[in-house]
């Protein structure tokens, strides 16, 4: 093997030799994963077949397709930045929530435990809080939220190209940001959305990336820059049957693997908490960072999820290191 190739394979830290060691590092704990052993992969395939996974998968695809076609019809003759008519908006809301809840049922989320129903009913009646924030652990978070709230999401640019999800988010007046570019326009758009009625609420994941649902990451200040009231939601994945070891969060594995994992169980347990709305005080209005930290603390207290102030760049570093570890392990086996 050439020296250039050896350098390329070298780990960022010589002390990190195994996935277990990597998972023990504090800043990487939000993405710690269990290895998918051959035995576990076999059980996944077996349960995918026994729990009618292929049929459920096809049904979910069809539901997404119906939702997308419906959305495309409903937005004919409209502009993304303009409010929809009350009738059009209400029809989109009812149909979207029904189809998303039905899709979640076939994913295995038969019963979603809902905490804070009074807060949810109050919000649905008044809809004063136009900005909704949530922790982010899975690709399914968007669909679970859309089962109860119809709103557009602030998502990374790559989501725009995702089948169904990208187009549906556009129809719901969602926004897409490019992480490689400065997105100063997004702060003005959040302010505008917070004050404009008729446009769907904006749903934001302030952590900026997914984690393993065992903590809260550092919050970005963008969602708090407008200094307006916020409606927090907490999503907690509680367990699944018959494969309790299966990780339904999106931390390392390919999105398709995470999607298929949902269909390997007949029962996936989840808890959604609709917190009290948070109204910023004068000091928080002037200081978005303080506002974000205080909201993060309140969400941590309610969810009992510890705060680990890791960021998106730490997630990228984790994935890079774990990839190198797996490559080194493969090389050792081949020798």
CSV table of C-alpha atoms in Angstrom, one decimal:
chain,number,residue,atom,x,y,z
A,1,UNK,CA,0.0,0.0,0.0
A,2,UNK,CA,1.4,3.4,-0.9
A,3,UNK,CA,2.2,6.1,1.7
A,4,UNK,CA,-0.4,8.5,0.3
A,5,UNK,CA,-3.1,5.8,0.7
A,6,UNK,CA,-1.9,5.1,4.3
A,7,UNK,CA,-2.2,8.8,5.1
A,8,UNK,CA,-5.7,8.9,3.7
A,9,UNK,CA,-6.8,6.0,5.9
A,10,UNK,CA,-5.2,7.4,9.1
A,11,UNK,CA,-7.7,8.3,11.9
A,12,UNK,CA,-7.8,11.9,13.1
A,13,UNK,CA,-6.8,10.6,16.6
A,14,UNK,CA,-4.5,7.6,17.1
A,15,UNK,CA,-6.3,6.9,20.4
A,16,UNK,CA,-9.6,6.1,18.6
A,17,UNK,CA,-9.4,2.4,17.5
A,18,UNK,CA,-12.9,1.1,17.9
A,19,UNK,CA,-16.5,2.3,17.6
A,20,UNK,CA,-17.0,1.8,21.3
A,21,UNK,CA,-14.1,4.2,22.0
A,22,UNK,CA,-15.6,6.7,19.6
A,23,UNK,CA,-19.0,6.5,21.2
A,24,UNK,CA,-17.5,7.2,24.6
A,25,UNK,CA,-16.2,10.7,23.6
A,26,UNK,CA,-18.6,13.3,25.1
A,27,UNK,CA,-19.1,15.4,22.0
A,28,UNK,CA,-19.9,12.3,19.9
A,29,UNK,CA,-22.5,10.8,22.3
A,30,UNK,CA,-25.4,12.3,20.5
A,31,UNK,CA,-24.6,10.0,17.5
A,32,UNK,CA,-23.5,6.9,19.3
A,33,UNK,CA,-24.8,3.8,17.5
A,34,UNK,CA,-24.9,0.1,18.0
A,35,UNK,CA,-23.2,-2.0,15.3
A,36,UNK,CA,-25.6,-3.8,12.9
A,37,UNK,CA,-24.1,-7.3,13.3
A,38,UNK,CA,-24.9,-10.1,10.7
A,39,UNK,CA,-27.2,-11.6,13.3
A,40,UNK,CA,-29.1,-8.4,13.7
A,41,UNK,CA,-29.3,-7.8,9.9
A,42,UNK,CA,-30.7,-11.4,9.5
A,43,UNK,CA,-33.4,-10.6,12.2
A,44,UNK,CA,-34.2,-7.3,10.4
A,45,UNK,CA,-34.8,-9.1,7.1
A,46,UNK,CA,-36.8,-11.9,8.7
A,47,UNK,CA,-39.0,-9.4,10.6
A,48,UNK,CA,-39.4,-7.2,7.6
A,49,UNK,CA,-41.0,-10.2,5.8
A,50,UNK,CA,-43.0,-11.6,8.7
A,51,UNK,CA,-44.5,-8.2,9.6
A,52,UNK,CA,-45.6,-7.6,6.0
A,53,UNK,CA,-43.0,-5.0,5.6
A,54,UNK,CA,-43.0,-5.0,1.8
A,55,UNK,CA,-46.8,-4.5,1.7
A,56,UNK,CA,-46.7,-1.7,4.3
A,57,UNK,CA,-43.8,-0.1,2.4
A,58,UNK,CA,-45.8,0.0,-0.8
A,59,UNK,CA,-48.9,1.4,1.0
A,60,UNK,CA,-46.8,4.2,2.5
A,61,UNK,CA,-45.3,5.0,-1.0
A,62,UNK,CA,-48.9,5.2,-2.4
A,63,UNK,CA,-50.0,7.4,0.5
A,64,UNK,CA,-47.1,9.8,-0.2
A,65,UNK,CA,-47.9,9.8,-3.9
A,66,UNK,CA,-51.6,10.6,-3.2
A,67,UNK,CA,-50.5,13.4,-0.9
A,68,UNK,CA,-48.1,14.8,-3.4
A,69,UNK,CA,-50.7,14.7,-6.3
A,70,UNK,CA,-53.3,16.4,-4.0
A,71,UNK,CA,-50.8,19.1,-3.0
A,72,UNK,CA,-49.8,19.8,-6.6
A,73,UNK,CA,-53.5,20.3,-7.6
A,74,UNK,CA,-54.2,22.5,-4.6
A,75,UNK,CA,-51.4,24.9,-5.3
A,76,UNK,CA,-52.3,25.5,-8.9
A,77,UNK,CA,-52.6,29.3,-9.5
A,78,UNK,CA,-50.9,30.2,-6.2
A,79,UNK,CA,-47.5,31.8,-5.4
A,80,UNK,CA,-45.3,30.3,-2.6
A,81,UNK,CA,-44.9,33.6,-0.7
A,82,UNK,CA,-48.7,34.5,-0.8
A,83,UNK,CA,-51.3,33.2,1.7
A,84,UNK,CA,-53.7,30.6,0.5
A,85,UNK,CA,-57.4,31.1,0.7
A,86,UNK,CA,-59.1,29.9,3.9
A,87,UNK,CA,-60.9,27.1,2.1
A,88,UNK,CA,-57.8,25.9,0.2
A,89,UNK,CA,-55.7,26.1,3.4
A,90,UNK,CA,-58.2,24.2,5.5
A,91,UNK,CA,-58.6,21.5,2.9
A,92,UNK,CA,-54.8,21.0,2.6
A,93,UNK,CA,-54.6,20.8,6.4
A,94,UNK,CA,-57.3,18.1,6.8
A,95,UNK,CA,-56.1,15.9,4.0
A,96,UNK,CA,-52.4,16.2,4.9
A,97,UNK,CA,-52.9,15.4,8.5
A,98,UNK,CA,-55.1,12.4,7.6
A,99,UNK,CA,-52.7,10.9,5.1
A,100,UNK,CA,-49.6,11.5,7.3
A,101,UNK,CA,-51.3,9.9,10.3
A,102,UNK,CA,-52.3,6.9,8.1
A,103,UNK,CA,-48.7,6.6,6.8
A,104,UNK,CA,-47.4,6.7,10.4
A,105,UNK,CA,-49.8,3.9,11.3
A,106,UNK,CA,-48.4,1.7,8.5
A,107,UNK,CA,-44.8,2.6,9.7
A,108,UNK,CA,-45.9,0.9,12.9
A,109,UNK,CA,-46.8,4.0,15.0
A,110,UNK,CA,-50.2,2.6,16.0
A,111,UNK,CA,-50.5,4.6,19.1
A,112,UNK,CA,-48.8,8.0,19.6
A,113,UNK,CA,-48.8,9.1,23.2
A,114,UNK,CA,-49.7,12.8,23.2
A,115,UNK,CA,-48.7,14.9,26.2
A,116,UNK,CA,-50.0,18.5,26.5
A,117,UNK,CA,-53.3,18.0,24.7
A,118,UNK,CA,-54.7,21.2,26.3
A,119,UNK,CA,-51.8,23.2,24.9
A,120,UNK,CA,-52.4,21.7,21.5
A,121,UNK,CA,-56.1,22.5,21.5
A,122,UNK,CA,-55.4,26.1,22.6
A,123,UNK,CA,-52.8,26.5,19.9
A,124,UNK,CA,-55.1,25.0,17.2
A,125,UNK,CA,-57.8,27.4,18.3
A,126,UNK,CA,-55.8,30.6,18.3
A,127,UNK,CA,-52.6,29.8,16.3
A,128,UNK,CA,-50.9,32.8,17.9
A,129,UNK,CA,-47.4,31.1,17.8
A,130,UNK,CA,-46.4,31.1,14.1
A,131,UNK,CA,-43.0,29.5,14.7
A,132,UNK,CA,-42.9,25.9,16.0
A,133,UNK,CA,-39.7,24.2,17.1
A,134,UNK,CA,-38.9,20.6,17.8
A,135,UNK,CA,-35.9,18.4,18.6
A,136,UNK,CA,-34.8,16.3,15.6
A,137,UNK,CA,-33.9,12.6,15.7
A,138,UNK,CA,-35.4,10.9,12.7
A,139,UNK,CA,-36.3,11.3,9.1
A,140,UNK,CA,-39.9,10.6,10.2
A,141,UNK,CA,-40.0,13.6,12.5
A,142,UNK,CA,-41.5,15.7,9.7
A,143,UNK,CA,-44.3,13.2,9.0
A,144,UNK,CA,-45.1,12.8,12.7
A,145,UNK,CA,-45.5,16.5,13.1
A,146,UNK,CA,-47.6,16.8,10.0
A,147,UNK,CA,-50.0,14.3,11.6
A,148,UNK,CA,-51.0,17.0,14.0
A,149,UNK,CA,-49.8,20.4,12.6
A,150,UNK,CA,-49.8,21.4,8.9
A,151,UNK,CA,-46.8,23.7,8.4
A,152,UNK,CA,-43.8,24.3,6.2
A,153,UNK,CA,-40.3,23.2,7.4
A,154,UNK,CA,-37.0,24.9,7.2
A,155,UNK,CA,-34.9,22.1,5.7
A,156,UNK,CA,-31.5,21.7,4.2
A,157,UNK,CA,-31.2,22.1,0.4
A,158,UNK,CA,-30.7,18.4,-0.2
A,159,UNK,CA,-34.3,17.7,1.2
A,160,UNK,CA,-35.7,19.6,-1.8
A,161,UNK,CA,-34.5,16.8,-4.1
A,162,UNK,CA,-35.9,14.0,-1.9
A,163,UNK,CA,-38.9,12.1,-3.4
A,164,UNK,CA,-42.2,13.3,-2.1
A,165,UNK,CA,-40.9,15.1,1.0
A,166,UNK,CA,-39.2,17.9,-0.9
A,167,UNK,CA,-42.2,18.6,-3.1
A,168,UNK,CA,-44.7,18.4,-0.2
A,169,UNK,CA,-42.6,20.8,1.8
A,170,UNK,CA,-42.6,23.3,-1.1
A,171,UNK,CA,-46.4,23.1,-1.3
A,172,UNK,CA,-46.6,23.7,2.4
A,173,UNK,CA,-44.6,26.9,1.9
A,174,UNK,CA,-41.5,25.5,3.5
A,175,UNK,CA,-38.0,26.9,3.1
A,176,UNK,CA,-34.7,25.4,2.0
A,177,UNK,CA,-31.3,26.5,3.1
A,178,UNK,CA,-27.8,25.8,1.7
A,179,UNK,CA,-25.5,25.1,4.6
A,180,UNK,CA,-22.4,26.0,2.5
A,181,UNK,CA,-23.7,29.6,1.9
A,182,UNK,CA,-24.6,32.5,4.1
A,183,UNK,CA,-28.4,32.5,4.6
A,184,UNK,CA,-29.0,36.0,6.1
A,185,UNK,CA,-32.4,36.1,4.2
A,186,UNK,CA,-33.7,33.3,6.4
A,187,UNK,CA,-33.8,35.6,9.5
A,188,UNK,CA,-36.1,38.1,7.6
A,189,UNK,CA,-38.3,35.3,6.4
A,190,UNK,CA,-38.7,33.9,9.9
A,191,UNK,CA,-39.7,37.4,11.1
A,192,UNK,CA,-42.2,37.7,8.2
A,193,UNK,CA,-43.7,34.2,8.8
A,194,UNK,CA,-44.1,35.0,12.5
A,195,UNK,CA,-46.2,38.0,11.7
A,196,UNK,CA,-48.1,36.9,8.6
A,197,UNK,CA,-51.4,35.1,9.0
A,198,UNK,CA,-52.8,33.0,6.2
A,199,UNK,CA,-49.4,31.4,5.4
A,200,UNK,CA,-48.8,28.0,7.1
A,201,UNK,CA,-46.7,28.1,10.3
A,202,UNK,CA,-43.0,27.5,10.0
A,203,UNK,CA,-41.6,24.4,11.7
A,204,UNK,CA,-37.9,24.6,12.7
A,205,UNK,CA,-35.4,22.0,14.0
A,206,UNK,CA,-33.0,24.4,15.9
A,207,UNK,CA,-30.4,21.7,16.4
A,208,UNK,CA,-29.7,21.8,12.7
A,209,UNK,CA,-29.2,18.0,12.4
A,210,UNK,CA,-30.4,14.7,13.8
A,211,UNK,CA,-29.2,12.9,16.9
A,212,UNK,CA,-29.9,9.6,18.6
A,213,UNK,CA,-32.8,11.0,20.7
A,214,UNK,CA,-30.8,10.7,24.0
A,215,UNK,CA,-30.0,14.4,24.4
A,216,UNK,CA,-30.5,17.9,23.0
A,217,UNK,CA,-27.9,19.5,20.8
A,218,UNK,CA,-26.8,23.1,20.6
A,219,UNK,CA,-29.6,25.3,19.3
A,220,UNK,CA,-28.9,27.6,16.4
A,221,UNK,CA,-30.1,31.2,17.0
A,222,UNK,CA,-32.0,31.6,13.6
A,223,UNK,CA,-35.3,30.4,15.0
A,224,UNK,CA,-35.1,32.9,17.8
A,225,UNK,CA,-33.7,35.9,15.9
A,226,UNK,CA,-37.2,37.4,15.3
A,227,UNK,CA,-37.8,37.6,19.1
A,228,UNK,CA,-41.4,36.3,18.8
A,229,UNK,CA,-43.3,33.7,20.8
A,230,UNK,CA,-42.5,30.1,20.0
A,231,UNK,CA,-44.4,26.8,20.3
A,232,UNK,CA,-42.0,24.0,21.4
A,233,UNK,CA,-42.7,20.3,20.6
A,234,UNK,CA,-40.7,17.4,22.0
A,235,UNK,CA,-40.5,14.0,20.1
A,236,UNK,CA,-39.3,10.9,22.0
A,237,UNK,CA,-38.9,7.5,20.5
A,238,UNK,CA,-39.7,5.1,23.3
A,239,UNK,CA,-39.1,1.6,21.9
A,240,UNK,CA,-40.3,-1.0,19.4
A,241,UNK,CA,-41.5,-4.6,19.1
A,242,UNK,CA,-40.3,-7.3,18.2
A,243,UNK,CA,-36.8,-5.8,17.7
A,244,UNK,CA,-36.1,-3.6,20.7
A,245,UNK,CA,-32.5,-3.1,19.7
A,246,UNK,CA,-33.4,-1.4,16.4
A,247,UNK,CA,-32.4,2.2,16.3
A,248,UNK,CA,-35.1,4.2,14.5
A,249,UNK,CA,-33.2,7.5,14.7
A,250,UNK,CA,-31.0,8.8,11.8
A,251,UNK,CA,-27.4,9.2,13.0
A,252,UNK,CA,-25.1,7.3,10.7
A,253,UNK,CA,-26.9,4.7,8.5
A,254,UNK,CA,-28.2,5.5,5.1
A,255,UNK,CA,-31.7,7.1,5.1
A,256,UNK,CA,-33.1,4.0,3.2
A,257,UNK,CA,-31.9,1.7,5.9
A,258,UNK,CA,-33.5,3.9,8.6
A,259,UNK,CA,-36.7,3.9,6.5
A,260,UNK,CA,-36.8,0.1,6.1
A,261,UNK,CA,-36.1,-0.3,9.9
A,262,UNK,CA,-39.5,1.3,10.6
A,263,UNK,CA,-41.2,-1.7,8.8
A,264,UNK,CA,-39.3,-4.4,10.7
A,265,UNK,CA,-41.5,-3.8,13.8
A,266,UNK,CA,-45.3,-4.1,14.1
A,267,UNK,CA,-45.3,-1.6,17.0
A,268,UNK,CA,-43.1,1.5,17.4
A,269,UNK,CA,-43.7,3.6,20.5
A,270,UNK,CA,-43.5,7.4,20.4
A,271,UNK,CA,-44.4,10.3,22.7
A,272,UNK,CA,-45.1,13.8,21.5
A,273,UNK,CA,-45.2,16.6,24.0
A,274,UNK,CA,-46.9,19.9,23.2
A,275,UNK,CA,-45.2,22.3,25.7
A,276,UNK,CA,-46.6,25.6,26.9
A,277,UNK,CA,-45.9,28.4,24.4
A,278,UNK,CA,-42.8,30.4,25.3
A,279,UNK,CA,-43.0,34.2,25.1
A,280,UNK,CA,-39.6,36.1,25.2
A,281,UNK,CA,-39.0,38.8,27.8
A,282,UNK,CA,-37.5,42.1,26.7
A,283,UNK,CA,-33.9,40.9,27.3
A,284,UNK,CA,-34.5,37.8,25.2
A,285,UNK,CA,-35.9,39.8,22.4
A,286,UNK,CA,-32.7,41.8,22.2
A,287,UNK,CA,-30.5,38.7,22.6
A,288,UNK,CA,-31.4,35.7,20.4
A,289,UNK,CA,-28.6,33.6,21.8
A,290,UNK,CA,-30.0,34.0,25.4
A,291,UNK,CA,-33.5,33.3,24.1
A,292,UNK,CA,-32.3,30.1,22.4
A,293,UNK,CA,-30.4,28.9,25.5
A,294,UNK,CA,-33.4,29.5,27.8
A,295,UNK,CA,-35.8,27.7,25.5
A,296,UNK,CA,-33.3,24.8,25.2
A,297,UNK,CA,-33.1,24.6,29.0
A,298,UNK,CA,-36.9,24.5,29.3
A,299,UNK,CA,-37.2,21.8,26.7
A,300,UNK,CA,-34.5,19.8,28.5
A,301,UNK,CA,-36.3,20.0,31.8
A,302,UNK,CA,-39.6,18.9,30.3
A,303,UNK,CA,-38.2,16.1,28.2
A,304,UNK,CA,-35.6,15.0,30.7
A,305,UNK,CA,-33.0,14.9,27.9
A,306,UNK,CA,-29.6,16.2,28.9
A,307,UNK,CA,-28.0,19.0,26.9
A,308,UNK,CA,-24.8,18.2,25.0
A,309,UNK,CA,-23.8,21.3,23.0
A,310,UNK,CA,-22.5,19.4,20.0
A,311,UNK,CA,-23.1,20.8,16.5
A,312,UNK,CA,-23.5,19.7,12.9
A,313,UNK,CA,-19.8,19.8,12.3
A,314,UNK,CA,-19.3,17.3,15.2
A,315,UNK,CA,-21.8,15.0,13.4
A,316,UNK,CA,-19.8,15.2,10.2
A,317,UNK,CA,-16.6,14.4,12.1
A,318,UNK,CA,-18.2,11.4,13.8
A,319,UNK,CA,-19.4,10.0,10.5
A,320,UNK,CA,-16.0,10.5,9.0
A,321,UNK,CA,-14.2,8.8,11.8
A,322,UNK,CA,-16.6,5.9,12.0
A,323,UNK,CA,-16.2,5.4,8.2
A,324,UNK,CA,-12.4,5.2,8.6
A,325,UNK,CA,-12.7,2.8,11.5
A,326,UNK,CA,-14.9,0.5,9.4
A,327,UNK,CA,-12.5,0.7,6.5
A,328,UNK,CA,-9.5,-0.2,8.8
A,329,UNK,CA,-11.5,-3.2,10.2
A,330,UNK,CA,-12.2,-4.3,6.7
A,331,UNK,CA,-8.5,-4.0,5.7
A,332,UNK,CA,-7.5,-6.1,8.7
A,333,UNK,CA,-9.9,-8.9,7.8
A,334,UNK,CA,-8.6,-8.9,4.2
A,335,UNK,CA,-5.0,-9.3,5.3
